PDB file of C-alpha atoms in Angstrom:
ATOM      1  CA  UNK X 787      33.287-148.647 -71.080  1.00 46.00           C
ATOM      2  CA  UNK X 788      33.842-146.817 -67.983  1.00 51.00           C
ATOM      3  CA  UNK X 789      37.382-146.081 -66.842  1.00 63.00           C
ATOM      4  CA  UNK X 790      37.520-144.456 -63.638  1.00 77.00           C
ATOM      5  CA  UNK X 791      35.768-145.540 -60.578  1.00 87.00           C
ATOM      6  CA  UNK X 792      34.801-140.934 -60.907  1.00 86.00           C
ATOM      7  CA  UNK X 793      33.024-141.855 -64.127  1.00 88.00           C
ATOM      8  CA  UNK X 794      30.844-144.588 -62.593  1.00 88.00           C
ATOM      9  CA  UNK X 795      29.572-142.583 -59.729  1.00 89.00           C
ATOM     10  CA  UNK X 796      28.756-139.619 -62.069  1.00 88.00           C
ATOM     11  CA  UNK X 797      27.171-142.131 -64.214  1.00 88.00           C
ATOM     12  CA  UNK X 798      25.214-143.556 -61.170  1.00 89.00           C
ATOM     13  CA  UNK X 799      24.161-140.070 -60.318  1.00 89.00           C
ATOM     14  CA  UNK X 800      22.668-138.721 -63.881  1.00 89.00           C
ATOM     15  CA  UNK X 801      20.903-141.919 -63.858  1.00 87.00           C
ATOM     16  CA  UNK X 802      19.287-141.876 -60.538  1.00 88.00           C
ATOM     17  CA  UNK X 803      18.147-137.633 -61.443  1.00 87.00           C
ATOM     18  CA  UNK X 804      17.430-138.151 -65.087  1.00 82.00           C
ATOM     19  CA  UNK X 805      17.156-141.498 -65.503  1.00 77.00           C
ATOM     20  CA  UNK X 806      13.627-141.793 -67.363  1.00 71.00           C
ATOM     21  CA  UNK X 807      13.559-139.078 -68.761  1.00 72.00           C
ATOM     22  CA  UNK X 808      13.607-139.559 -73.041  1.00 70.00           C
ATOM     23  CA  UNK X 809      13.710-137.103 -75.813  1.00 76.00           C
ATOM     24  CA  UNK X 810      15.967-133.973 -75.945  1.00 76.00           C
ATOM     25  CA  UNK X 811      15.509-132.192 -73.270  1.00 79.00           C
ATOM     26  CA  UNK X 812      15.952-135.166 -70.961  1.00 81.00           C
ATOM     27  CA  UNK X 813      19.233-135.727 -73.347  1.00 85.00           C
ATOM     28  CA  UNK X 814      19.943-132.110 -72.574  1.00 87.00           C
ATOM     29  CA  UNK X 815      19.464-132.559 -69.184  1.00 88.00           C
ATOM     30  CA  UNK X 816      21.644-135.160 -68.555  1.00 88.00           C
ATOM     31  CA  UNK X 817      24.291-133.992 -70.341  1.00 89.00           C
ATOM     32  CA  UNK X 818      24.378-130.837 -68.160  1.00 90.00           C
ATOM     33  CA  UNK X 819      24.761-132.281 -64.674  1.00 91.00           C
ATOM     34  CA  UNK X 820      26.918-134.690 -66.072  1.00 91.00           C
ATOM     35  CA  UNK X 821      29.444-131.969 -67.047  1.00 92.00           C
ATOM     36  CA  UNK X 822      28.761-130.407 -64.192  1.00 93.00           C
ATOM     37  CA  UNK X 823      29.974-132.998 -62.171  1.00 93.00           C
ATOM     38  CA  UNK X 824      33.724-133.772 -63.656  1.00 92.00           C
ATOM     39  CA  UNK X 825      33.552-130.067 -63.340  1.00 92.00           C
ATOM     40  CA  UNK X 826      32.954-130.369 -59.544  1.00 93.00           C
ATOM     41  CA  UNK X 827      35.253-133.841 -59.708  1.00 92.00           C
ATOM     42  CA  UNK X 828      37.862-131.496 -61.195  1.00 92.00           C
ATOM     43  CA  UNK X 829      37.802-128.209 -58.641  1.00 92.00           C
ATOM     44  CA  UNK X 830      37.898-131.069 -55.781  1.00 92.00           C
ATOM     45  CA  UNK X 831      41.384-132.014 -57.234  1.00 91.00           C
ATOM     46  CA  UNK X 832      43.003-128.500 -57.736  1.00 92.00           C
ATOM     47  CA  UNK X 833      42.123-127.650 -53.803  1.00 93.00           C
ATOM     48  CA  UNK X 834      43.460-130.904 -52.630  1.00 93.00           C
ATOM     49  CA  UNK X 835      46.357-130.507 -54.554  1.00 91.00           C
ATOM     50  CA  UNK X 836      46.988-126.646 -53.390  1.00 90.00           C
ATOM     51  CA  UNK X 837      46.174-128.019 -49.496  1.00 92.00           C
ATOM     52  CA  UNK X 838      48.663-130.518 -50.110  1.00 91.00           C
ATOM     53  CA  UNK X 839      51.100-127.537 -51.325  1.00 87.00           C
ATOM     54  CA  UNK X 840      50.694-125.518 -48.743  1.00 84.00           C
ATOM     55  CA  UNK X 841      50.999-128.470 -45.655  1.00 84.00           C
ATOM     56  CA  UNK X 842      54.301-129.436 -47.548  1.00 83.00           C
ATOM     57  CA  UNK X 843      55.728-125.513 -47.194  1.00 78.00           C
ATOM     58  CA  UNK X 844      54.393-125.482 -44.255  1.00 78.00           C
ATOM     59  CA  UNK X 845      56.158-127.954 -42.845  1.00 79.00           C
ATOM     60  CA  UNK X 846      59.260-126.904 -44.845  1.00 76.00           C
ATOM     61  CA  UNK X 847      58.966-123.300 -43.456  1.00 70.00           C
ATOM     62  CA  UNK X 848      59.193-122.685 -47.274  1.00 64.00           C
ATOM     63  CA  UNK X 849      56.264-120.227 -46.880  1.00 56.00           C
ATOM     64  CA  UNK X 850      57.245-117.659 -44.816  1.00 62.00           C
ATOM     65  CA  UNK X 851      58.421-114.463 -46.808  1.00 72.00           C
ATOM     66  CA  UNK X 852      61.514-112.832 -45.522  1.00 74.00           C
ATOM     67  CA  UNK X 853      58.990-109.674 -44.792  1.00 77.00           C
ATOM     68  CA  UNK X 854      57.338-112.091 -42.656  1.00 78.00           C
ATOM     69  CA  UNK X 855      60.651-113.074 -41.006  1.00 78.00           C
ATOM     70  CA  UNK X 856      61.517-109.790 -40.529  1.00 84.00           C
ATOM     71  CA  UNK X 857      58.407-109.106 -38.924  1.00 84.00           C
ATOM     72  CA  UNK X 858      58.852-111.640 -36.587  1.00 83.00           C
ATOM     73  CA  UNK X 859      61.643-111.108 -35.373  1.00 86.00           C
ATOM     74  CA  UNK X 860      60.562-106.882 -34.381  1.00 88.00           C
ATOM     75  CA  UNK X 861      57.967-108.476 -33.067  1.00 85.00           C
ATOM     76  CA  UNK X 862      60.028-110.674 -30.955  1.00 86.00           C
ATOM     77  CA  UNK X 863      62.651-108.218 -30.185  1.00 86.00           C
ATOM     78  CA  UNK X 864      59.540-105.848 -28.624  1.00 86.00           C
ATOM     79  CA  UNK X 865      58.437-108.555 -26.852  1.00 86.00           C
ATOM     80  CA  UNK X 866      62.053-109.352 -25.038  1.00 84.00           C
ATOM     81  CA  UNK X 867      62.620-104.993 -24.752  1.00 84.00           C
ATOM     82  CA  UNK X 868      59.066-105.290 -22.419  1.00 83.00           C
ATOM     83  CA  UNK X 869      60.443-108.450 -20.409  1.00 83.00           C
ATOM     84  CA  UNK X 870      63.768-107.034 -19.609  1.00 82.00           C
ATOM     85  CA  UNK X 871      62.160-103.849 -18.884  1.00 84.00           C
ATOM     86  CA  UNK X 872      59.613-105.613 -16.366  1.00 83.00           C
ATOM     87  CA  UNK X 873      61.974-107.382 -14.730  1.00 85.00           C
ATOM     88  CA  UNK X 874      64.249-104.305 -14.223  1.00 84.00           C
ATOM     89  CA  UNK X 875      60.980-102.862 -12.546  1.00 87.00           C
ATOM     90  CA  UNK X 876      60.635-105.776 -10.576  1.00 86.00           C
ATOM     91  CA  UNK X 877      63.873-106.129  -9.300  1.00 87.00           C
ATOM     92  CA  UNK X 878      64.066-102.659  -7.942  1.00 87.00           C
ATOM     93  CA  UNK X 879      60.602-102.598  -6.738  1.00 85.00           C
ATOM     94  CA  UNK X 880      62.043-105.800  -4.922  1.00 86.00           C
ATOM     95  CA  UNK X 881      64.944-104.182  -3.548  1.00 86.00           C
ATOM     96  CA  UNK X 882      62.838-101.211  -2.466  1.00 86.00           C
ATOM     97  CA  UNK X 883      60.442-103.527  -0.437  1.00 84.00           C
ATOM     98  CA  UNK X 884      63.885-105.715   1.143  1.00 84.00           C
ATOM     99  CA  UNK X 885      65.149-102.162   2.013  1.00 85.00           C
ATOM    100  CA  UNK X 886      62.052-100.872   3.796  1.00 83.00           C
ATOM    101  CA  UNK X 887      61.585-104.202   5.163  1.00 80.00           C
ATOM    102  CA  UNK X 888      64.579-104.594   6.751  1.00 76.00           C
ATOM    103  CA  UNK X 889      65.068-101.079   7.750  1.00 76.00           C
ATOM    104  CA  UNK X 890      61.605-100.893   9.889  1.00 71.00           C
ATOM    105  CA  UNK X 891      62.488-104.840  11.117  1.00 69.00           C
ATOM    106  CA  UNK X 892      66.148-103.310  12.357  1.00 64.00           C
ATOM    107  CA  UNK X 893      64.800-100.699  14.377  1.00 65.00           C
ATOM    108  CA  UNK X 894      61.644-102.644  15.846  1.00 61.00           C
ATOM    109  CA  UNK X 895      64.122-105.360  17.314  1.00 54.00           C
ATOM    110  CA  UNK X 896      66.344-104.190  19.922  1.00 59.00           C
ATOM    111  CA  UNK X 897      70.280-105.239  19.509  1.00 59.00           C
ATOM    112  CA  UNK X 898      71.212-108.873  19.890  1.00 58.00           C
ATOM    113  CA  UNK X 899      67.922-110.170  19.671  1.00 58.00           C
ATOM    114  CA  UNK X 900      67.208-112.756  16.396  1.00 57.00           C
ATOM    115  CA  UNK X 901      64.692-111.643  13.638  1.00 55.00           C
ATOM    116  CA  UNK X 902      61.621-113.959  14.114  1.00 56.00           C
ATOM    117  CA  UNK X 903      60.798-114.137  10.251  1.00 54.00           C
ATOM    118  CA  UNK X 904      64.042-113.030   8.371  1.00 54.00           C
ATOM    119  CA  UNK X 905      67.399-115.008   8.327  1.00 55.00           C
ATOM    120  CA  UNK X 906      70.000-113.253   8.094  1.00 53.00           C
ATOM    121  CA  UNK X 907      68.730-110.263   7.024  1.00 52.00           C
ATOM    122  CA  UNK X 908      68.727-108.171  10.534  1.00 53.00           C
ATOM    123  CA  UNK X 909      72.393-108.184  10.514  1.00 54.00           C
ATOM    124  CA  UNK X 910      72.453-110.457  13.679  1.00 52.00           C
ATOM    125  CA  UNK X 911      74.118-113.827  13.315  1.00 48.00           C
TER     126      UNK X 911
END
């Protein structure tokens, strides 16, 4: 009697490849892929069981190493070094350009008269 719903399907599919076949070697045969099969039935259930291990540390954070946290956070840490050192850059590039700017826009506009495109900036009210 067949107990697993596995057994019946492995059954099914000896029959339906060496169904007719009689004497030993068909008995042979049959055995084989039969055997072959749980095997295959079993190795399916080991590598769902270790993908089902790793999605649960996974979603634990239980698998990162602390040589992986530790690389991380250099990693990180170089990251935030390069944007505080690009926005250093930027700001005194910016200040450079305001400075110019304003400098050449000073001496193009004669006393008292309003900048046209900067407020404030011409040090005219």
């Amino acid at each position: 009697m067949l107990k697993h719903r596995t057994e019946a399907v492995i059954s099914d599919l000896v029959d339906a490849a060496y169904g007719g076949q009689a004497g030993h070697s068909g008995r042979r045969k049959r055995h084989v892929l039969r055997h072959a099969l749980y095997a295959l039935v079993r190795l399916a259930k080991v590598e769902q069981l270790l993908e089902m291990r790793l999605d649960a540390e996974r979603a634990t954070g239980g698998m990162v190493s602390v040589a992986q946290r530790r690389h991380t956070k250099a990693l990180l840490r170089k990251i935030g070094m390069d944007v505080h050192a690009d926005q250093a850059r930027l700001e005194q590039d910016w200040a450079a350009a305001r400075a110019t700017r304003v400098a050449g826009e000073a001496a193009a506009v004669p006393k008292g008269q309003p900048c046209a495109d900067i407020e404030n900036d011409c040090g005219n009210s």
